[in-house]
Amino acid sequence: MALFDNNLRDALERLIDVADMEIRKDFYNGYIVDENDYTSNLTSHIRRIINAALPLSVYTFSQKLPPTQERYWGADAMVVLIDHNLNLGKICFFEAKTDRQNWDYCQTSTTISHFSTQLEKQVRAINLEFAVWEQFYTKKDINAPHQGYRNQEGSSCIFHELAYNLHAPVPNTTIWTDSNVDYLCKSQRQSFLPITMGEMIRHICECHYGSPYPISHIINFLSEKLYISDILIIEGGYPPNSKNEESHISTILEKIKKVNCD
């Protein structure tokens, strides 16, 4: 069963891609310094742009994963999608990379690819039937000549399974290159799979990727594993003109965190 109605899915896809395009422009112009800065700004900008455009039907909260969570899940950021009408939601992770030199490398004192170890760690989320993807940022001008099969205006998203299987089994000694990313982008395009972040979120909302969980299950997972300030939450399905913030999952988790801290 799909999360949200078709109009809201359309809006989320469009607004997320706009946010990504605007952050890529900032990256190109030097206002963003690296992939960590990009991820933090991107999730925050998605929150701002969605809240501004859809104030009566969507509530969002965002922040990047902290280092301990990054290392455990092999991912930089987390996205939680909540449909209150269905009482269901989905949990997603993505790992961010930029097209700089040596974005993948041998880990210190080993010959193992760093990215391959991240792909291995992501299996923890896959085994929980969460949605996981790799998100590749670029500093290139959006008006530059077309960049093959990659997203021309924002970042390019690769499904975890495709990335995992390219040099399986992982971890291994094979260092990833830009040509590997280009190949997977081409494979996804030719298979009519999403490539932009907005398309990926819509694909997940339409239940083509990842399994839905009851909201209570998601709250339990987040309160036990993560702090609310570590993720991007997109909530929808409120009745028109509803402003009952007490029902927001982020508000609930903030209360849980406060109790645990006390």
mmCIF file of C-alpha atoms in Angstrom:
data_model
loop_
_atom_site.group_PDB
_atom_site.id
_atom_site.type_symbol
_atom_site.label_atom_id
_atom_site.label_comp_id
_atom_site.label_asym_id
_atom_site.label_seq_id
_atom_site.Cartn_x
_atom_site.Cartn_y
_atom_site.Cartn_z
ATOM 1 C CA MET A 1 0.000 0.000 0.000
ATOM 2 C CA ALA A 2 1.429 3.379 -1.032
ATOM 3 C CA LEU A 3 2.258 6.040 1.534
ATOM 4 C CA PHE A 4 0.468 9.381 1.083
ATOM 5 C CA ASP A 5 -1.860 10.273 -1.767
ATOM 6 C CA ASN A 6 -0.702 10.796 -5.346
ATOM 7 C CA ASN A 7 -0.754 14.605 -5.106
ATOM 8 C CA LEU A 8 1.464 14.575 -2.037
ATOM 9 C CA ARG A 9 3.867 12.092 -3.634
ATOM 10 C CA ASP A 10 4.065 14.377 -6.680
ATOM 11 C CA ALA A 11 4.805 17.354 -4.452
ATOM 12 C CA LEU A 12 7.447 15.536 -2.411
ATOM 13 C CA GLU A 13 9.270 14.352 -5.536
ATOM 14 C CA ARG A 14 9.274 17.829 -7.046
ATOM 15 C CA LEU A 15 10.256 19.705 -3.880
ATOM 16 C CA ILE A 16 13.042 17.300 -2.912
ATOM 17 C CA ASP A 17 14.547 17.566 -6.392
ATOM 18 C CA VAL A 18 14.320 21.369 -6.245
ATOM 19 C CA ALA A 19 16.074 21.356 -2.869
ATOM 20 C CA ASP A 20 18.807 19.073 -4.213
ATOM 21 C CA MET A 21 19.304 21.268 -7.285
ATOM 22 C CA GLU A 22 19.629 24.402 -5.141
ATOM 23 C CA ILE A 23 22.146 22.777 -2.796
ATOM 24 C CA ARG A 24 24.152 21.558 -5.803
ATOM 25 C CA LYS A 25 24.288 25.171 -7.035
ATOM 26 C CA ASP A 26 25.606 26.225 -3.624
ATOM 27 C CA PHE A 27 28.217 23.444 -3.833
ATOM 28 C CA TYR A 28 29.294 24.640 -7.282
ATOM 29 C CA ASN A 29 29.524 28.243 -6.049
ATOM 30 C CA GLY A 30 31.676 27.294 -3.065
ATOM 31 C CA TYR A 31 29.150 27.872 -0.279
ATOM 32 C CA ILE A 32 29.314 24.169 0.639
ATOM 33 C CA VAL A 33 32.710 22.642 1.317
ATOM 34 C CA ASP A 34 32.336 18.837 1.236
ATOM 35 C CA GLU A 35 29.926 15.896 1.243
ATOM 36 C CA ASN A 36 29.227 16.186 4.973
ATOM 37 C CA ASP A 37 28.333 19.846 4.563
ATOM 38 C CA TYR A 38 26.227 18.978 1.500
ATOM 39 C CA THR A 39 24.263 16.286 3.376
ATOM 40 C CA SER A 40 23.597 18.528 6.360
ATOM 41 C CA ASN A 41 22.489 21.417 4.162
ATOM 42 C CA LEU A 42 20.436 19.141 1.896
ATOM 43 C CA THR A 43 18.369 17.525 4.653
ATOM 44 C CA SER A 44 17.823 20.911 6.309
ATOM 45 C CA HIS A 45 16.825 22.526 3.018
ATOM 46 C CA ILE A 46 14.394 19.701 2.239
ATOM 47 C CA ARG A 47 12.800 20.334 5.624
ATOM 48 C CA ARG A 48 12.512 24.087 4.991
ATOM 49 C CA ILE A 49 11.231 23.870 1.433
ATOM 50 C CA ILE A 50 8.609 21.209 2.239
ATOM 51 C CA ASN A 51 7.395 22.987 5.364
ATOM 52 C CA ALA A 52 7.066 26.246 3.417
ATOM 53 C CA ALA A 53 5.202 24.700 0.487
ATOM 54 C CA LEU A 54 3.018 22.196 2.377
ATOM 55 C CA PRO A 55 2.475 23.671 5.850
ATOM 56 C CA LEU A 56 -0.923 22.069 6.449
ATOM 57 C CA SER A 57 -0.191 18.501 5.410
ATOM 58 C CA VAL A 58 3.488 17.787 6.046
ATOM 59 C CA TYR A 59 5.781 18.209 9.019
ATOM 60 C CA THR A 60 9.513 17.586 8.727
ATOM 61 C CA PHE A 61 12.560 17.559 10.972
ATOM 62 C CA SER A 62 16.164 16.968 9.953
ATOM 63 C CA GLN A 63 19.786 16.620 10.916
ATOM 64 C CA LYS A 64 22.712 14.487 9.771
ATOM 65 C CA LEU A 65 23.608 11.196 11.475
ATOM 66 C CA PRO A 66 26.342 11.493 14.134
ATOM 67 C CA PRO A 67 29.679 9.665 13.614
ATOM 68 C CA THR A 68 28.835 6.664 15.809
ATOM 69 C CA GLN A 69 25.632 5.983 13.857
ATOM 70 C CA GLU A 70 27.385 6.588 10.524
ATOM 71 C CA ARG A 71 29.952 3.915 11.331
ATOM 72 C CA TYR A 72 27.373 1.387 12.510
ATOM 73 C CA TRP A 73 24.944 1.702 9.578
ATOM 74 C CA GLY A 74 27.497 2.585 6.870
ATOM 75 C CA ALA A 75 25.389 5.612 5.984
ATOM 76 C CA ASP A 76 25.435 9.381 6.396
ATOM 77 C CA ALA A 77 21.759 10.195 6.770
ATOM 78 C CA MET A 78 18.388 8.717 7.596
ATOM 79 C CA VAL A 79 14.942 9.521 6.200
ATOM 80 C CA VAL A 80 11.704 8.477 7.897
ATOM 81 C CA LEU A 81 8.413 8.656 5.991
ATOM 82 C CA ILE A 82 5.232 8.657 8.089
ATOM 83 C CA ASP A 83 1.642 8.411 6.816
ATOM 84 C CA HIS A 84 -0.708 9.063 9.724
ATOM 85 C CA ASN A 85 -3.805 8.134 7.718
ATOM 86 C CA LEU A 86 -2.452 4.614 7.248
ATOM 87 C CA ASN A 87 -0.613 4.481 10.576
ATOM 88 C CA LEU A 88 2.379 3.247 8.594
ATOM 89 C CA GLY A 89 5.845 4.496 7.763
ATOM 90 C CA LYS A 90 9.197 3.577 6.254
ATOM 91 C CA ILE A 91 12.796 3.970 7.363
ATOM 92 C CA CYS A 92 15.499 4.810 4.838
ATOM 93 C CA PHE A 93 19.278 5.293 4.916
ATOM 94 C CA PHE A 94 21.630 6.815 2.359
ATOM 95 C CA GLU A 95 25.402 7.105 2.094
ATOM 96 C CA ALA A 96 26.733 10.245 0.411
ATOM 97 C CA LYS A 97 29.788 10.565 -1.842
ATOM 98 C CA THR A 98 31.175 13.378 -3.993
ATOM 99 C CA ASP A 99 32.940 13.078 -7.334
ATOM 100 C CA ARG A 100 36.286 14.194 -5.921
ATOM 101 C CA GLN A 101 39.543 12.346 -6.439
ATOM 102 C CA ASN A 102 39.978 9.246 -4.300
ATOM 103 C CA TRP A 103 36.432 9.283 -2.932
ATOM 104 C CA ASP A 104 36.983 5.582 -2.330
ATOM 105 C CA TYR A 105 40.299 4.423 -0.901
ATOM 106 C CA CYS A 106 42.083 1.634 0.965
ATOM 107 C CA GLN A 107 41.455 1.768 4.690
ATOM 108 C CA THR A 108 44.417 2.524 6.930
ATOM 109 C CA SER A 109 46.711 -0.493 7.378
ATOM 110 C CA THR A 110 44.572 -2.655 5.056
ATOM 111 C CA THR A 111 43.976 -3.124 1.344
ATOM 112 C CA ILE A 112 40.185 -3.123 1.801
ATOM 113 C CA SER A 113 38.022 -0.570 -0.018
ATOM 114 C CA HIS A 114 36.421 1.848 2.436
ATOM 115 C CA PHE A 115 33.218 2.040 0.377
ATOM 116 C CA SER A 116 32.947 -1.753 0.284
ATOM 117 C CA THR A 117 32.983 -1.846 4.093
ATOM 118 C CA GLN A 118 30.168 0.712 4.138
ATOM 119 C CA LEU A 119 28.146 -1.407 1.727
ATOM 120 C CA GLU A 120 28.657 -4.380 4.033
ATOM 121 C CA LYS A 121 27.443 -2.417 7.086
ATOM 122 C CA GLN A 122 24.345 -1.278 5.191
ATOM 123 C CA VAL A 123 23.198 -4.891 5.092
ATOM 124 C CA ARG A 124 22.116 -4.369 8.733
ATOM 125 C CA ALA A 125 19.442 -1.981 7.490
ATOM 126 C CA ILE A 126 18.600 -4.158 4.475
ATOM 127 C CA ASN A 127 18.003 -7.140 6.787
ATOM 128 C CA LEU A 128 15.451 -4.994 8.642
ATOM 129 C CA GLU A 129 13.767 -4.338 5.256
ATOM 130 C CA PHE A 130 14.621 -0.639 5.292
ATOM 131 C CA ALA A 131 15.297 1.242 2.031
ATOM 132 C CA VAL A 132 18.978 2.016 1.410
ATOM 133 C CA TRP A 133 20.687 3.886 -1.390
ATOM 134 C CA GLU A 134 24.013 5.528 -2.293
ATOM 135 C CA GLN A 135 23.789 9.219 -3.201
ATOM 136 C CA PHE A 136 26.484 10.758 -5.389
ATOM 137 C CA TYR A 137 26.937 14.534 -5.306
ATOM 138 C CA THR A 138 28.688 16.548 -7.980
ATOM 139 C CA LYS A 139 30.236 19.991 -7.988
ATOM 140 C CA LYS A 140 29.715 20.407 -11.734
ATOM 141 C CA ASP A 141 27.703 23.304 -13.109
ATOM 142 C CA ILE A 142 24.158 22.210 -13.948
ATOM 143 C CA ASN A 143 24.549 24.113 -17.232
ATOM 144 C CA ALA A 144 27.633 22.114 -18.204
ATOM 145 C CA PRO A 145 27.409 19.615 -21.081
ATOM 146 C CA HIS A 146 25.184 16.661 -20.237
ATOM 147 C CA GLN A 147 26.854 14.217 -17.838
ATOM 148 C CA GLY A 148 25.913 10.904 -19.381
ATOM 149 C CA TYR A 149 23.319 8.977 -17.399
ATOM 150 C CA ARG A 150 23.758 10.879 -14.138
ATOM 151 C CA ASN A 151 21.230 13.407 -12.902
ATOM 152 C CA GLN A 152 21.909 16.654 -14.746
ATOM 153 C CA GLU A 153 20.512 19.009 -12.095
ATOM 154 C CA GLY A 154 21.158 17.382 -8.712
ATOM 155 C CA SER A 155 22.686 14.291 -7.160
ATOM 156 C CA SER A 156 22.407 10.723 -8.472
ATOM 157 C CA CYS A 157 21.003 7.849 -6.380
ATOM 158 C CA ILE A 158 22.011 4.196 -6.695
ATOM 159 C CA PHE A 159 20.095 1.323 -5.095
ATOM 160 C CA HIS A 160 22.102 -0.491 -2.427
ATOM 161 C CA GLU A 161 21.591 -3.900 -4.040
ATOM 162 C CA LEU A 162 23.061 -2.769 -7.358
ATOM 163 C CA ALA A 163 26.061 -1.180 -5.647
ATOM 164 C CA TYR A 164 26.560 -4.199 -3.395
ATOM 165 C CA ASN A 165 26.484 -6.664 -6.277
ATOM 166 C CA LEU A 166 28.817 -4.766 -8.609
ATOM 167 C CA HIS A 167 31.956 -6.037 -6.859
ATOM 168 C CA ALA A 168 30.429 -8.704 -4.609
ATOM 169 C CA PRO A 169 31.191 -10.146 -2.174
ATOM 170 C CA VAL A 170 32.033 -7.230 0.096
ATOM 171 C CA PRO A 171 34.184 -6.048 1.713
ATOM 172 C CA ASN A 172 36.929 -6.439 -0.856
ATOM 173 C CA THR A 173 40.007 -4.748 -2.293
ATOM 174 C CA THR A 174 38.365 -3.250 -5.386
ATOM 175 C CA ILE A 175 38.507 0.547 -5.273
ATOM 176 C CA TRP A 176 35.447 2.229 -6.755
ATOM 177 C CA THR A 177 35.802 4.749 -9.574
ATOM 178 C CA ASP A 178 33.529 7.311 -11.219
ATOM 179 C CA SER A 179 33.072 4.916 -14.138
ATOM 180 C CA ASN A 180 31.437 2.418 -11.757
ATOM 181 C CA VAL A 181 28.907 5.061 -10.747
ATOM 182 C CA ASP A 182 28.288 5.985 -14.381
ATOM 183 C CA TYR A 183 27.695 2.315 -15.230
ATOM 184 C CA LEU A 184 25.143 1.869 -12.433
ATOM 185 C CA CYS A 185 23.355 5.096 -13.339
ATOM 186 C CA LYS A 186 23.089 3.801 -16.900
ATOM 187 C CA SER A 187 21.779 0.437 -15.651
ATOM 188 C CA GLN A 188 19.092 2.109 -13.553
ATOM 189 C CA ARG A 189 18.015 4.447 -16.347
ATOM 190 C CA GLN A 190 17.738 1.568 -18.800
ATOM 191 C CA SER A 191 15.688 -0.388 -16.239
ATOM 192 C CA PHE A 192 13.381 2.631 -15.727
ATOM 193 C CA LEU A 193 14.449 2.939 -12.093
ATOM 194 C CA PRO A 194 14.641 6.283 -10.267
ATOM 195 C CA ILE A 195 17.879 8.243 -10.293
ATOM 196 C CA THR A 196 17.068 11.521 -8.493
ATOM 197 C CA MET A 197 16.486 11.811 -4.761
ATOM 198 C CA GLY A 198 12.905 12.937 -5.304
ATOM 199 C CA GLU A 199 12.252 9.987 -7.598
ATOM 200 C CA MET A 200 13.799 7.637 -5.029
ATOM 201 C CA ILE A 201 11.565 8.942 -2.235
ATOM 202 C CA ARG A 202 8.505 8.588 -4.481
ATOM 203 C CA HIS A 203 9.565 5.050 -5.438
ATOM 204 C CA ILE A 204 9.790 4.180 -1.748
ATOM 205 C CA CYS A 205 6.452 5.842 -0.938
ATOM 206 C CA GLU A 206 4.821 3.776 -3.693
ATOM 207 C CA CYS A 207 6.039 0.613 -1.917
ATOM 208 C CA HIS A 208 8.454 -0.465 -4.639
ATOM 209 C CA TYR A 209 11.321 -0.482 -2.129
ATOM 210 C CA GLY A 210 11.506 -1.126 1.595
ATOM 211 C CA SER A 211 8.795 -2.501 3.861
ATOM 212 C CA PRO A 212 6.233 -0.429 5.779
ATOM 213 C CA TYR A 213 6.044 -0.626 9.549
ATOM 214 C CA PRO A 214 3.395 0.519 12.034
ATOM 215 C CA ILE A 215 4.221 3.935 13.472
ATOM 216 C CA SER A 216 4.532 2.451 16.957
ATOM 217 C CA HIS A 217 7.250 0.090 15.684
ATOM 218 C CA ILE A 218 9.139 2.993 14.121
ATOM 219 C CA ILE A 219 8.903 5.037 17.320
ATOM 220 C CA ASN A 220 10.248 2.107 19.329
ATOM 221 C CA PHE A 221 13.108 1.593 16.882
ATOM 222 C CA LEU A 222 14.097 5.257 16.829
ATOM 223 C CA SER A 223 13.818 5.749 20.576
ATOM 224 C CA GLU A 224 16.015 2.699 21.214
ATOM 225 C CA LYS A 225 18.548 3.142 18.408
ATOM 226 C CA LEU A 226 18.706 6.829 17.519
ATOM 227 C CA TYR A 227 17.964 10.321 18.780
ATOM 228 C CA ILE A 228 15.299 12.359 17.028
ATOM 229 C CA SER A 229 17.855 15.065 16.147
ATOM 230 C CA ASP A 230 19.724 12.611 13.921
ATOM 231 C CA ILE A 231 17.264 12.144 11.061
ATOM 232 C CA LEU A 232 15.024 13.667 8.408
ATOM 233 C CA ILE A 233 11.372 12.939 9.152
ATOM 234 C CA ILE A 234 8.648 13.599 6.573
ATOM 235 C CA GLU A 235 5.132 13.218 7.974
ATOM 236 C CA GLY A 236 1.891 13.472 6.052
ATOM 237 C CA GLY A 237 -1.719 12.366 6.157
ATOM 238 C CA TYR A 238 -3.022 14.876 8.660
ATOM 239 C CA PRO A 239 -6.609 16.087 8.207
ATOM 240 C CA PRO A 240 -6.860 19.462 6.393
ATOM 241 C CA ASN A 241 -5.901 22.419 8.620
ATOM 242 C CA SER A 242 -4.616 20.108 11.350
ATOM 243 C CA LYS A 243 -1.994 21.746 13.533
ATOM 244 C CA ASN A 244 -1.866 19.145 16.278
ATOM 245 C CA GLU A 245 1.876 19.064 16.795
ATOM 246 C CA GLU A 246 1.476 16.700 19.753
ATOM 247 C CA SER A 247 0.849 13.895 17.246
ATOM 248 C CA HIS A 248 4.063 14.530 15.296
ATOM 249 C CA ILE A 249 6.443 11.606 15.587
ATOM 250 C CA SER A 250 9.310 14.033 16.228
ATOM 251 C CA THR A 251 7.422 15.553 19.170
ATOM 252 C CA ILE A 252 6.757 12.093 20.602
ATOM 253 C CA LEU A 253 10.412 11.088 20.273
ATOM 254 C CA GLU A 254 11.617 14.351 21.789
ATOM 255 C CA LYS A 255 9.546 13.519 24.883
ATOM 256 C CA ILE A 256 11.004 9.992 24.994
ATOM 257 C CA LYS A 257 14.522 11.379 24.710
ATOM 258 C CA LYS A 258 13.883 13.897 27.482
ATOM 259 C CA VAL A 259 12.552 11.181 29.796
ATOM 260 C CA ASN A 260 15.569 8.977 29.048
ATOM 261 C CA CYS A 261 17.962 11.865 29.705
ATOM 262 C CA ASP A 262 16.247 12.737 32.976
#
